[in-house]
mmCIF file of C-alpha atoms and ligand atoms in Angstrom:
data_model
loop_
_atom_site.group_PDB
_atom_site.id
_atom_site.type_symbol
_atom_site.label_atom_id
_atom_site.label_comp_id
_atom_site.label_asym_id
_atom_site.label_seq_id
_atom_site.Cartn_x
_atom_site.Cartn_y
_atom_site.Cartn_z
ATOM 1 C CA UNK A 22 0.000 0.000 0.000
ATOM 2 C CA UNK A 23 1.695 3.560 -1.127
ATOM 3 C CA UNK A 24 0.169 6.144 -2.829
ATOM 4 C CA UNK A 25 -1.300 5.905 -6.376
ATOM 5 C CA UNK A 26 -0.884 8.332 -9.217
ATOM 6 C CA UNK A 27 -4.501 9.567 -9.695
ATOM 7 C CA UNK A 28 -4.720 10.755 -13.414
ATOM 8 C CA UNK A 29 -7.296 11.126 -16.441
ATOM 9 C CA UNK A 30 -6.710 7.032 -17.075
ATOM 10 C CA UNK A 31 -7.218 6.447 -13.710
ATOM 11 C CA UNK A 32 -10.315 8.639 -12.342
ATOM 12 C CA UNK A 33 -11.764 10.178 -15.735
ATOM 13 C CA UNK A 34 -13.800 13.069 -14.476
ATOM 14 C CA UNK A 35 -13.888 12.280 -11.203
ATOM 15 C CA UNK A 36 -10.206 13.359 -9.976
ATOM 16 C CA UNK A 37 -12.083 15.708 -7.509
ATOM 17 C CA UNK A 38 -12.793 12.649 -5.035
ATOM 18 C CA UNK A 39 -9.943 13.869 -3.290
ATOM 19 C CA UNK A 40 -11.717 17.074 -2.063
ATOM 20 C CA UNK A 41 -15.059 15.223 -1.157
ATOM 21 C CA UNK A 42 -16.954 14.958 1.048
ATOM 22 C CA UNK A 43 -18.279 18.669 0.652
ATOM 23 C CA UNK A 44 -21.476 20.146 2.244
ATOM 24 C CA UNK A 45 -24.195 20.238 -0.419
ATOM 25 C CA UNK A 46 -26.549 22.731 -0.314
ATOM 26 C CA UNK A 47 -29.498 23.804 -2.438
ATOM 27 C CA UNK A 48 -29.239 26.817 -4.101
ATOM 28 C CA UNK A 49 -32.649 28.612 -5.126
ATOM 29 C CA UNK A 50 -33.459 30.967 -7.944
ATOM 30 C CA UNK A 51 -36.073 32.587 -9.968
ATOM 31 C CA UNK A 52 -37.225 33.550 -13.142
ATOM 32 C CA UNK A 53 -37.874 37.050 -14.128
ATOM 33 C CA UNK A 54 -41.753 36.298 -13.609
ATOM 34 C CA UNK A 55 -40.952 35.019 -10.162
ATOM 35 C CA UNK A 56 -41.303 30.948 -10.870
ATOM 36 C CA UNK A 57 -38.919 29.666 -8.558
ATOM 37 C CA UNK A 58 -36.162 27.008 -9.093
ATOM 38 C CA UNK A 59 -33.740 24.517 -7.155
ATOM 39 C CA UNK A 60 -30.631 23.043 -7.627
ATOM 40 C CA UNK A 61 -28.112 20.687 -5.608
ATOM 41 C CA UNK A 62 -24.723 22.096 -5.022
ATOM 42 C CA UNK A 63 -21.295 20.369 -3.794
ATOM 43 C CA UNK A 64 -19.291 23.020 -4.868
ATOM 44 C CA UNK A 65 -19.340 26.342 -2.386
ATOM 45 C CA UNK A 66 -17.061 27.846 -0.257
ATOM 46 C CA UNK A 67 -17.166 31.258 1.646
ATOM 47 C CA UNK A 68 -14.649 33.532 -0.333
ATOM 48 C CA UNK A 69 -14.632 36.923 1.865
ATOM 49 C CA UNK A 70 -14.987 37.444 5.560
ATOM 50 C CA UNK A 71 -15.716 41.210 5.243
ATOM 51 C CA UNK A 72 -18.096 41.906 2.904
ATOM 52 C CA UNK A 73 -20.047 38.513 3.256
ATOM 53 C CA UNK A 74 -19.569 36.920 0.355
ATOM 54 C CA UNK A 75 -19.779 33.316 -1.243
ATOM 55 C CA UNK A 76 -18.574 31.362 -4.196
ATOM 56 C CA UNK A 77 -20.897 28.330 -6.352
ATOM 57 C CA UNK A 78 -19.315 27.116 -9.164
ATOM 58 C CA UNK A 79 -22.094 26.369 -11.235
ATOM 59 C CA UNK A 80 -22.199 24.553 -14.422
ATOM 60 C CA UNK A 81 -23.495 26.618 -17.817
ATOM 61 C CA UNK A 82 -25.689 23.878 -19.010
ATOM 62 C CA UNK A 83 -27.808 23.705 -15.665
ATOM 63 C CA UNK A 84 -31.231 26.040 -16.436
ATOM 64 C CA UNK A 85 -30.110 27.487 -12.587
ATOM 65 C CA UNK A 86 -27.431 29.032 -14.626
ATOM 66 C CA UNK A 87 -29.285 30.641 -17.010
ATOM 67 C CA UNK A 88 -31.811 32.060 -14.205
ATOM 68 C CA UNK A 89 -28.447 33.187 -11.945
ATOM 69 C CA UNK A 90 -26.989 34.785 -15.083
ATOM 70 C CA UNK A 91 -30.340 36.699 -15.772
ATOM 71 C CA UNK A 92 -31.054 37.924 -12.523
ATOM 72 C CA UNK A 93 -27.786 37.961 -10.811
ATOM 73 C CA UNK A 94 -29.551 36.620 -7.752
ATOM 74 C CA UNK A 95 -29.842 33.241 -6.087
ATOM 75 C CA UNK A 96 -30.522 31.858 -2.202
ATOM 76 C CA UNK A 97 -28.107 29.513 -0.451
ATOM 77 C CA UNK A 98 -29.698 26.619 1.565
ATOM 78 C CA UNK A 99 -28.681 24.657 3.901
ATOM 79 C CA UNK A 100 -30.112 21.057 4.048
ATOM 80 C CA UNK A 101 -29.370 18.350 6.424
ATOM 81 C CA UNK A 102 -29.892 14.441 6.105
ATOM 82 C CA UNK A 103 -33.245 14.497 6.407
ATOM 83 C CA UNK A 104 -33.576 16.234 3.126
ATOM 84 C CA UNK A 105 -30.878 13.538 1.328
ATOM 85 C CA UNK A 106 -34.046 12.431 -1.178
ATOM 86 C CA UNK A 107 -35.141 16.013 -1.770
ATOM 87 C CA UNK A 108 -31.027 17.280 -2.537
ATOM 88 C CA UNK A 109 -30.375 13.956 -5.060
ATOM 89 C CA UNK A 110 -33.631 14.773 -6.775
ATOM 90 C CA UNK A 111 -32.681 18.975 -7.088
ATOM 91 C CA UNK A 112 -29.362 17.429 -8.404
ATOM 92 C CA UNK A 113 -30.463 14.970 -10.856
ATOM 93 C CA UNK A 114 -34.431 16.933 -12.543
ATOM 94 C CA UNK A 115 -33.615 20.311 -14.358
ATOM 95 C CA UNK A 116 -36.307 23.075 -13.375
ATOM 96 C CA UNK A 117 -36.555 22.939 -17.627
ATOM 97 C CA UNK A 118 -38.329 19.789 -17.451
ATOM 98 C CA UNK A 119 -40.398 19.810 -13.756
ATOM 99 C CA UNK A 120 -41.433 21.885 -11.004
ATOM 100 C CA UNK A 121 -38.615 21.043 -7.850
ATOM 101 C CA UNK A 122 -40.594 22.918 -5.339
ATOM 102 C CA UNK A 123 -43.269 20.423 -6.233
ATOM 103 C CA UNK A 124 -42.301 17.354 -7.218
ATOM 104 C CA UNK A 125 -39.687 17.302 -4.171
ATOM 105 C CA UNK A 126 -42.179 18.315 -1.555
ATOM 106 C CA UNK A 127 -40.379 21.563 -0.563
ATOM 107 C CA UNK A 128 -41.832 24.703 1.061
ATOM 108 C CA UNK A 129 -41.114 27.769 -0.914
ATOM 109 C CA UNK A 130 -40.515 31.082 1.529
ATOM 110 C CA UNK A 131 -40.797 34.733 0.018
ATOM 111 C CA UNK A 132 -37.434 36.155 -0.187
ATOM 112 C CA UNK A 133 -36.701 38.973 1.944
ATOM 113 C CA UNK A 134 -34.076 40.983 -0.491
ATOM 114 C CA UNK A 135 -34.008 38.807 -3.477
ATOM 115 C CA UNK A 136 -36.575 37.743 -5.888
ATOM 116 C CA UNK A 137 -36.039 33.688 -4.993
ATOM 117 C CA UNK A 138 -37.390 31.772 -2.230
ATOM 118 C CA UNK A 139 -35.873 30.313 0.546
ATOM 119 C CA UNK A 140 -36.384 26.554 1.700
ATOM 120 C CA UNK A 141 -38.341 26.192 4.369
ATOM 121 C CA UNK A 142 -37.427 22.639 5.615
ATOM 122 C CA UNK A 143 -33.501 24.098 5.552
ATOM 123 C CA UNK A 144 -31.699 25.279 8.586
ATOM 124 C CA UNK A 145 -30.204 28.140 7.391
ATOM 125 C CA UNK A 146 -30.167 30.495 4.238
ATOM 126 C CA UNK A 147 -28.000 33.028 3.293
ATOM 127 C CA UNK A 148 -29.399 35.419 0.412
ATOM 128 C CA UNK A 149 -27.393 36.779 -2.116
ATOM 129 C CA UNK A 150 -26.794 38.976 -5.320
ATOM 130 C CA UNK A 151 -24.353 38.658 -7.680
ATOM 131 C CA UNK A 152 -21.265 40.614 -7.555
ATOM 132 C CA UNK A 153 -19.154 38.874 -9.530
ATOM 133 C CA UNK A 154 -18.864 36.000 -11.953
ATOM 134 C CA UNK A 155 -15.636 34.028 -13.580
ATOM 135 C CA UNK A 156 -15.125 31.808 -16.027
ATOM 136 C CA UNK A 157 -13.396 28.664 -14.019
ATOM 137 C CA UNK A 158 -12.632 26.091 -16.370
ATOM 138 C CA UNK A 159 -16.110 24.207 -17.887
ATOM 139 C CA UNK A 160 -17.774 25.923 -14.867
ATOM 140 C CA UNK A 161 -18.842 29.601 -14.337
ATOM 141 C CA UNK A 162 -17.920 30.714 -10.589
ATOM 142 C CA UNK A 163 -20.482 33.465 -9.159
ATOM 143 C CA UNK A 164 -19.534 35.441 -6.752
ATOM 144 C CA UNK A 165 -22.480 36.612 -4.261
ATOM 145 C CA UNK A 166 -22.979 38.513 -1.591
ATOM 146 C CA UNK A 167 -24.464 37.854 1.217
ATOM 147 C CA UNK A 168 -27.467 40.585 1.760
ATOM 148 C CA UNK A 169 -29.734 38.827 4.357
ATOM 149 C CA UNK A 170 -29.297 35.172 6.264
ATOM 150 C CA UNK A 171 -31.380 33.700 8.957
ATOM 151 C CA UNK A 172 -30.758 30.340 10.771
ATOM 152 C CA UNK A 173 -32.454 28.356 12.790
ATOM 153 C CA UNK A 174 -31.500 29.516 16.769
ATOM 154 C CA UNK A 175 -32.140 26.272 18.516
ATOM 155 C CA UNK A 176 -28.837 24.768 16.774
ATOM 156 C CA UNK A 177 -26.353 27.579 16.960
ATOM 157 C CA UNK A 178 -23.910 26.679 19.426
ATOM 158 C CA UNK A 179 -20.986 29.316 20.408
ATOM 159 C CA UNK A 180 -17.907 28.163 22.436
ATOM 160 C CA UNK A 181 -16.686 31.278 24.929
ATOM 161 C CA UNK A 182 -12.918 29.884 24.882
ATOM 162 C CA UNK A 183 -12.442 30.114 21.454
ATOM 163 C CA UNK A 184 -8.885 32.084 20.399
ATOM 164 C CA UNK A 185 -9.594 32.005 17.111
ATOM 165 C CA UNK A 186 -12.784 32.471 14.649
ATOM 166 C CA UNK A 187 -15.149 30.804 13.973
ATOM 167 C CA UNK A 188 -16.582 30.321 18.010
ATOM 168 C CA UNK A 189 -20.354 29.821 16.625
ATOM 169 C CA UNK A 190 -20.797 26.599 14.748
ATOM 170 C CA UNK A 191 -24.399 24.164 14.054
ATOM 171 C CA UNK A 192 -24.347 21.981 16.714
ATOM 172 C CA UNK A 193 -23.245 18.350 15.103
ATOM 173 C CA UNK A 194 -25.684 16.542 17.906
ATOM 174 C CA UNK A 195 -28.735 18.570 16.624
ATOM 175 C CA UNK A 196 -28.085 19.244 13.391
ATOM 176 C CA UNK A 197 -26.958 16.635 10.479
ATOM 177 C CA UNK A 198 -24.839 17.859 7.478
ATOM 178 C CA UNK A 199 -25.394 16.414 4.475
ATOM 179 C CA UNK A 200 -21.763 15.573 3.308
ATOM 180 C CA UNK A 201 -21.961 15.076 -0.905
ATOM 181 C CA UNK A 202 -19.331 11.894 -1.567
ATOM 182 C CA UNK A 203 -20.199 11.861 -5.058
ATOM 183 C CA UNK A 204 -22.990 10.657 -7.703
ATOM 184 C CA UNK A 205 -25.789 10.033 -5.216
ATOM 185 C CA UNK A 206 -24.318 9.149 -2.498
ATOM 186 C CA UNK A 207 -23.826 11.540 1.048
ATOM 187 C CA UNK A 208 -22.086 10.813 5.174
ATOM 188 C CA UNK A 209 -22.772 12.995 7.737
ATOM 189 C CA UNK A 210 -20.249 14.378 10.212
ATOM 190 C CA UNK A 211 -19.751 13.148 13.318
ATOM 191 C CA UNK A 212 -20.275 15.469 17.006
ATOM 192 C CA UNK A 213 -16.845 14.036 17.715
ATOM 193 C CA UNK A 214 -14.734 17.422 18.630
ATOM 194 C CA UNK A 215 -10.867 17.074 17.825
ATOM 195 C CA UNK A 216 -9.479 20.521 19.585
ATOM 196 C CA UNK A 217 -6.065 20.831 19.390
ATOM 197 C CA UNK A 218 -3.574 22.761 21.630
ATOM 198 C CA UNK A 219 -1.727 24.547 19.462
ATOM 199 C CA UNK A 220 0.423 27.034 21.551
ATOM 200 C CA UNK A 221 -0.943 30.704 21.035
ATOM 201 C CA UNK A 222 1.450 32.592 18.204
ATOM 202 C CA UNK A 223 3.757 35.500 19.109
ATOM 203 C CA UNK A 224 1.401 37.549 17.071
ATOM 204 C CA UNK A 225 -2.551 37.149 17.881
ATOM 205 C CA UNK A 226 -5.175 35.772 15.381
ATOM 206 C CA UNK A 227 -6.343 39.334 15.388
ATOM 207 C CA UNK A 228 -2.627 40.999 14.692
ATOM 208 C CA UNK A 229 -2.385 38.404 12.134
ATOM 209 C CA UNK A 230 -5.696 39.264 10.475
ATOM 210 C CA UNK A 231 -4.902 43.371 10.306
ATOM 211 C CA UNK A 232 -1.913 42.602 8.364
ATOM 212 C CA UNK A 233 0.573 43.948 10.897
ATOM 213 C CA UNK A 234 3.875 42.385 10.021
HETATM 214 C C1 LIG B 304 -25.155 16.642 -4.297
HETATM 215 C C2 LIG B 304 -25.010 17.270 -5.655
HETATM 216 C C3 LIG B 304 -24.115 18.310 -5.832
HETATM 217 C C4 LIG B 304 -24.019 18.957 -7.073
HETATM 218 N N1 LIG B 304 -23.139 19.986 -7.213
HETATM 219 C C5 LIG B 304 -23.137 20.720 -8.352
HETATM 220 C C6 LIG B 304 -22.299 21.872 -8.462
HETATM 221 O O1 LIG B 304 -21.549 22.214 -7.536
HETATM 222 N N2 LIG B 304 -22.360 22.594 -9.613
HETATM 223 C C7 LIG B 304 -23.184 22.252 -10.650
HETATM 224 O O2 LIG B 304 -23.200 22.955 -11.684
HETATM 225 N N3 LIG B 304 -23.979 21.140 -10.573
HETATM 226 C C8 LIG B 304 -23.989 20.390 -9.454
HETATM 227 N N4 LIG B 304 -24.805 19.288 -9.342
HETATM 228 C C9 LIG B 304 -25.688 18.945 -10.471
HETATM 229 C C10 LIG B 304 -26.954 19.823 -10.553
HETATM 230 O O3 LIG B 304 -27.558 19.970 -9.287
HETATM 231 C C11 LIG B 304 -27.950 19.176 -11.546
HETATM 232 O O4 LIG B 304 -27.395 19.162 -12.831
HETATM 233 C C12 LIG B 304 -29.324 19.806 -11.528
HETATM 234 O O5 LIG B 304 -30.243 18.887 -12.080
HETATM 235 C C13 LIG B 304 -29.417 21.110 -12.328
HETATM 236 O O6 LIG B 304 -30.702 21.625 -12.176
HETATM 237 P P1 LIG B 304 -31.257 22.836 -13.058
HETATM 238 O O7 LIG B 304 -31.118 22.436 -14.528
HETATM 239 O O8 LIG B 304 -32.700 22.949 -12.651
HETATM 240 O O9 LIG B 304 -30.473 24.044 -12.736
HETATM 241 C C14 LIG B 304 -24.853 18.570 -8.151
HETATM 242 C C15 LIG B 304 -25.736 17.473 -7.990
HETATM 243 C C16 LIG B 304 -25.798 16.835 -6.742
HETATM 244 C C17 LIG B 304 -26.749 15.680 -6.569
#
Protein backbone atom coordinates (compact mmCIF):
# COMPACT_ATOMS: atom_id res chain seq x y z
CA UNK A 1 0.00 0.00 0.00
CA UNK A 2 1.70 3.56 -1.13
CA UNK A 3 0.17 6.14 -2.83
CA UNK A 4 -1.30 5.90 -6.38
CA UNK A 5 -0.88 8.33 -9.22
CA UNK A 6 -4.50 9.57 -9.70
CA UNK A 7 -4.72 10.75 -13.41
CA UNK A 8 -7.30 11.13 -16.44
CA UNK A 9 -6.71 7.03 -17.08
CA UNK A 10 -7.22 6.45 -13.71
CA UNK A 11 -10.31 8.64 -12.34
CA UNK A 12 -11.76 10.18 -15.74
CA UNK A 13 -13.80 13.07 -14.48
CA UNK A 14 -13.89 12.28 -11.20
CA UNK A 15 -10.21 13.36 -9.98
CA UNK A 16 -12.08 15.71 -7.51
CA UNK A 17 -12.79 12.65 -5.03
CA UNK A 18 -9.94 13.87 -3.29
CA UNK A 19 -11.72 17.07 -2.06
CA UNK A 20 -15.06 15.22 -1.16
CA UNK A 21 -16.95 14.96 1.05
CA UNK A 22 -18.28 18.67 0.65
CA UNK A 23 -21.48 20.15 2.24
CA UNK A 24 -24.19 20.24 -0.42
CA UNK A 25 -26.55 22.73 -0.31
CA UNK A 26 -29.50 23.80 -2.44
CA UNK A 27 -29.24 26.82 -4.10
CA UNK A 28 -32.65 28.61 -5.13
CA UNK A 29 -33.46 30.97 -7.94
CA UNK A 30 -36.07 32.59 -9.97
CA UNK A 31 -37.23 33.55 -13.14
CA UNK A 32 -37.87 37.05 -14.13
CA UNK A 33 -41.75 36.30 -13.61
CA UNK A 34 -40.95 35.02 -10.16
CA UNK A 35 -41.30 30.95 -10.87
CA UNK A 36 -38.92 29.67 -8.56
CA UNK A 37 -36.16 27.01 -9.09
CA UNK A 38 -33.74 24.52 -7.16
CA UNK A 39 -30.63 23.04 -7.63
CA UNK A 40 -28.11 20.69 -5.61
CA UNK A 41 -24.72 22.10 -5.02
CA UNK A 42 -21.29 20.37 -3.79
CA UNK A 43 -19.29 23.02 -4.87
CA UNK A 44 -19.34 26.34 -2.39
CA UNK A 45 -17.06 27.85 -0.26
CA UNK A 46 -17.17 31.26 1.65
CA UNK A 47 -14.65 33.53 -0.33
CA UNK A 48 -14.63 36.92 1.86
CA UNK A 49 -14.99 37.44 5.56
CA UNK A 50 -15.72 41.21 5.24
CA UNK A 51 -18.10 41.91 2.90
CA UNK A 52 -20.05 38.51 3.26
CA UNK A 53 -19.57 36.92 0.35
CA UNK A 54 -19.78 33.32 -1.24
CA UNK A 55 -18.57 31.36 -4.20
CA UNK A 56 -20.90 28.33 -6.35
CA UNK A 57 -19.32 27.12 -9.16
CA UNK A 58 -22.09 26.37 -11.24
CA UNK A 59 -22.20 24.55 -14.42
CA UNK A 60 -23.49 26.62 -17.82
CA UNK A 61 -25.69 23.88 -19.01
CA UNK A 62 -27.81 23.70 -15.66
CA UNK A 63 -31.23 26.04 -16.44
CA UNK A 64 -30.11 27.49 -12.59
CA UNK A 65 -27.43 29.03 -14.63
CA UNK A 66 -29.29 30.64 -17.01
CA UNK A 67 -31.81 32.06 -14.21
CA UNK A 68 -28.45 33.19 -11.94
CA UNK A 69 -26.99 34.78 -15.08
CA UNK A 70 -30.34 36.70 -15.77
CA UNK A 71 -31.05 37.92 -12.52
CA UNK A 72 -27.79 37.96 -10.81
CA UNK A 73 -29.55 36.62 -7.75
CA UNK A 74 -29.84 33.24 -6.09
CA UNK A 75 -30.52 31.86 -2.20
CA UNK A 76 -28.11 29.51 -0.45
CA UNK A 77 -29.70 26.62 1.57
CA UNK A 78 -28.68 24.66 3.90
CA UNK A 79 -30.11 21.06 4.05
CA UNK A 80 -29.37 18.35 6.42
CA UNK A 81 -29.89 14.44 6.10
CA UNK A 82 -33.24 14.50 6.41
CA UNK A 83 -33.58 16.23 3.13
CA UNK A 84 -30.88 13.54 1.33
CA UNK A 85 -34.05 12.43 -1.18
CA UNK A 86 -35.14 16.01 -1.77
CA UNK A 87 -31.03 17.28 -2.54
CA UNK A 88 -30.37 13.96 -5.06
CA UNK A 89 -33.63 14.77 -6.78
CA UNK A 90 -32.68 18.97 -7.09
CA UNK A 91 -29.36 17.43 -8.40
CA UNK A 92 -30.46 14.97 -10.86
CA UNK A 93 -34.43 16.93 -12.54
CA UNK A 94 -33.61 20.31 -14.36
CA UNK A 95 -36.31 23.07 -13.38
CA UNK A 96 -36.56 22.94 -17.63
CA UNK A 97 -38.33 19.79 -17.45
CA UNK A 98 -40.40 19.81 -13.76
CA UNK A 99 -41.43 21.89 -11.00
CA UNK A 100 -38.62 21.04 -7.85
CA UNK A 101 -40.59 22.92 -5.34
CA UNK A 102 -43.27 20.42 -6.23
CA UNK A 103 -42.30 17.35 -7.22
CA UNK A 104 -39.69 17.30 -4.17
CA UNK A 105 -42.18 18.31 -1.56
CA UNK A 106 -40.38 21.56 -0.56
CA UNK A 107 -41.83 24.70 1.06
CA UNK A 108 -41.11 27.77 -0.91
CA UNK A 109 -40.51 31.08 1.53
CA UNK A 110 -40.80 34.73 0.02
CA UNK A 111 -37.43 36.16 -0.19
CA UNK A 112 -36.70 38.97 1.94
CA UNK A 113 -34.08 40.98 -0.49
CA UNK A 114 -34.01 38.81 -3.48
CA UNK A 115 -36.57 37.74 -5.89
CA UNK A 116 -36.04 33.69 -4.99
CA UNK A 117 -37.39 31.77 -2.23
CA UNK A 118 -35.87 30.31 0.55
CA UNK A 119 -36.38 26.55 1.70
CA UNK A 120 -38.34 26.19 4.37
CA UNK A 121 -37.43 22.64 5.61
CA UNK A 122 -33.50 24.10 5.55
CA UNK A 123 -31.70 25.28 8.59
CA UNK A 124 -30.20 28.14 7.39
CA UNK A 125 -30.17 30.50 4.24
CA UNK A 126 -28.00 33.03 3.29
CA UNK A 127 -29.40 35.42 0.41
CA UNK A 128 -27.39 36.78 -2.12
CA UNK A 129 -26.79 38.98 -5.32
CA UNK A 130 -24.35 38.66 -7.68
CA UNK A 131 -21.27 40.61 -7.55
CA UNK A 132 -19.15 38.87 -9.53
CA UNK A 133 -18.86 36.00 -11.95
CA UNK A 134 -15.64 34.03 -13.58
CA UNK A 135 -15.12 31.81 -16.03
CA UNK A 136 -13.40 28.66 -14.02
CA UNK A 137 -12.63 26.09 -16.37
CA UNK A 138 -16.11 24.21 -17.89
CA UNK A 139 -17.77 25.92 -14.87
CA UNK A 140 -18.84 29.60 -14.34
CA UNK A 141 -17.92 30.71 -10.59
CA UNK A 142 -20.48 33.46 -9.16
CA UNK A 143 -19.53 35.44 -6.75
CA UNK A 144 -22.48 36.61 -4.26
CA UNK A 145 -22.98 38.51 -1.59
CA UNK A 146 -24.46 37.85 1.22
CA UNK A 147 -27.47 40.58 1.76
CA UNK A 148 -29.73 38.83 4.36
CA UNK A 149 -29.30 35.17 6.26
CA UNK A 150 -31.38 33.70 8.96
CA UNK A 151 -30.76 30.34 10.77
CA UNK A 152 -32.45 28.36 12.79
CA UNK A 153 -31.50 29.52 16.77
CA UNK A 154 -32.14 26.27 18.52
CA UNK A 155 -28.84 24.77 16.77
CA UNK A 156 -26.35 27.58 16.96
CA UNK A 157 -23.91 26.68 19.43
CA UNK A 158 -20.99 29.32 20.41
CA UNK A 159 -17.91 28.16 22.44
CA UNK A 160 -16.69 31.28 24.93
CA UNK A 161 -12.92 29.88 24.88
CA UNK A 162 -12.44 30.11 21.45
CA UNK A 163 -8.88 32.08 20.40
CA UNK A 164 -9.59 32.01 17.11
CA UNK A 165 -12.78 32.47 14.65
CA UNK A 166 -15.15 30.80 13.97
CA UNK A 167 -16.58 30.32 18.01
CA UNK A 168 -20.35 29.82 16.62
CA UNK A 169 -20.80 26.60 14.75
CA UNK A 170 -24.40 24.16 14.05
CA UNK A 171 -24.35 21.98 16.71
CA UNK A 172 -23.25 18.35 15.10
CA UNK A 173 -25.68 16.54 17.91
CA UNK A 174 -28.73 18.57 16.62
CA UNK A 175 -28.09 19.24 13.39
CA UNK A 176 -26.96 16.64 10.48
CA UNK A 177 -24.84 17.86 7.48
CA UNK A 178 -25.39 16.41 4.48
CA UNK A 179 -21.76 15.57 3.31
CA UNK A 180 -21.96 15.08 -0.90
CA UNK A 181 -19.33 11.89 -1.57
CA UNK A 182 -20.20 11.86 -5.06
CA UNK A 183 -22.99 10.66 -7.70
CA UNK A 184 -25.79 10.03 -5.22
CA UNK A 185 -24.32 9.15 -2.50
CA UNK A 186 -23.83 11.54 1.05
CA UNK A 187 -22.09 10.81 5.17
CA UNK A 188 -22.77 13.00 7.74
CA UNK A 189 -20.25 14.38 10.21
CA UNK A 190 -19.75 13.15 13.32
CA UNK A 191 -20.27 15.47 17.01
CA UNK A 192 -16.84 14.04 17.72
CA UNK A 193 -14.73 17.42 18.63
CA UNK A 194 -10.87 17.07 17.83
CA UNK A 195 -9.48 20.52 19.59
CA UNK A 196 -6.07 20.83 19.39
CA UNK A 197 -3.57 22.76 21.63
CA UNK A 198 -1.73 24.55 19.46
CA UNK A 199 0.42 27.03 21.55
CA UNK A 200 -0.94 30.70 21.03
CA UNK A 201 1.45 32.59 18.20
CA UNK A 202 3.76 35.50 19.11
CA UNK A 203 1.40 37.55 17.07
CA UNK A 204 -2.55 37.15 17.88
CA UNK A 205 -5.18 35.77 15.38
CA UNK A 206 -6.34 39.33 15.39
CA UNK A 207 -2.63 41.00 14.69
CA UNK A 208 -2.39 38.40 12.13
CA UNK A 209 -5.70 39.26 10.47
CA UNK A 210 -4.90 43.37 10.31
CA UNK A 211 -1.91 42.60 8.36
CA UNK A 212 0.57 43.95 10.90
CA UNK A 213 3.87 42.39 10.02
C1 LIG B 1 -25.16 16.64 -4.30
C2 LIG B 1 -25.01 17.27 -5.66
C3 LIG B 1 -24.12 18.31 -5.83
C4 LIG B 1 -24.02 18.96 -7.07
N1 LIG B 1 -23.14 19.99 -7.21
C5 LIG B 1 -23.14 20.72 -8.35
C6 LIG B 1 -22.30 21.87 -8.46
O1 LIG B 1 -21.55 22.21 -7.54
N2 LIG B 1 -22.36 22.59 -9.61
C7 LIG B 1 -23.18 22.25 -10.65
O2 LIG B 1 -23.20 22.96 -11.68
N3 LIG B 1 -23.98 21.14 -10.57
C8 LIG B 1 -23.99 20.39 -9.45
N4 LIG B 1 -24.81 19.29 -9.34
C9 LIG B 1 -25.69 18.95 -10.47
C10 LIG B 1 -26.95 19.82 -10.55
O3 LIG B 1 -27.56 19.97 -9.29
C11 LIG B 1 -27.95 19.18 -11.55
O4 LIG B 1 -27.40 19.16 -12.83
C12 LIG B 1 -29.32 19.81 -11.53
O5 LIG B 1 -30.24 18.89 -12.08
C13 LIG B 1 -29.42 21.11 -12.33
O6 LIG B 1 -30.70 21.62 -12.18
P1 LIG B 1 -31.26 22.84 -13.06
O7 LIG B 1 -31.12 22.44 -14.53
O8 LIG B 1 -32.70 22.95 -12.65
O9 LIG B 1 -30.47 24.04 -12.74
C14 LIG B 1 -24.85 18.57 -8.15
C15 LIG B 1 -25.74 17.47 -7.99
C16 LIG B 1 -25.80 16.84 -6.74
C17 LIG B 1 -26.75 15.68 -6.57
Amino acid sequence: MGKIIIDENYAGADWYFMLHPLKAILVTTADIDGNPNILAVGWCMPCSHKPWRVAIAIHPLRYSHKLIAETKEFTINVPTVELAYQTQYCGEYSGRDVNKFKEAGLTPSPGKKVKAPSIEECVAFMECKVVNLFNTGDHTTFIGEVVYAEAEEDYIKAKSDSRTVPNRYFDPGAVKTLLHLGADAYVTASSELYKPDVPPPARSWKEQQLGKN
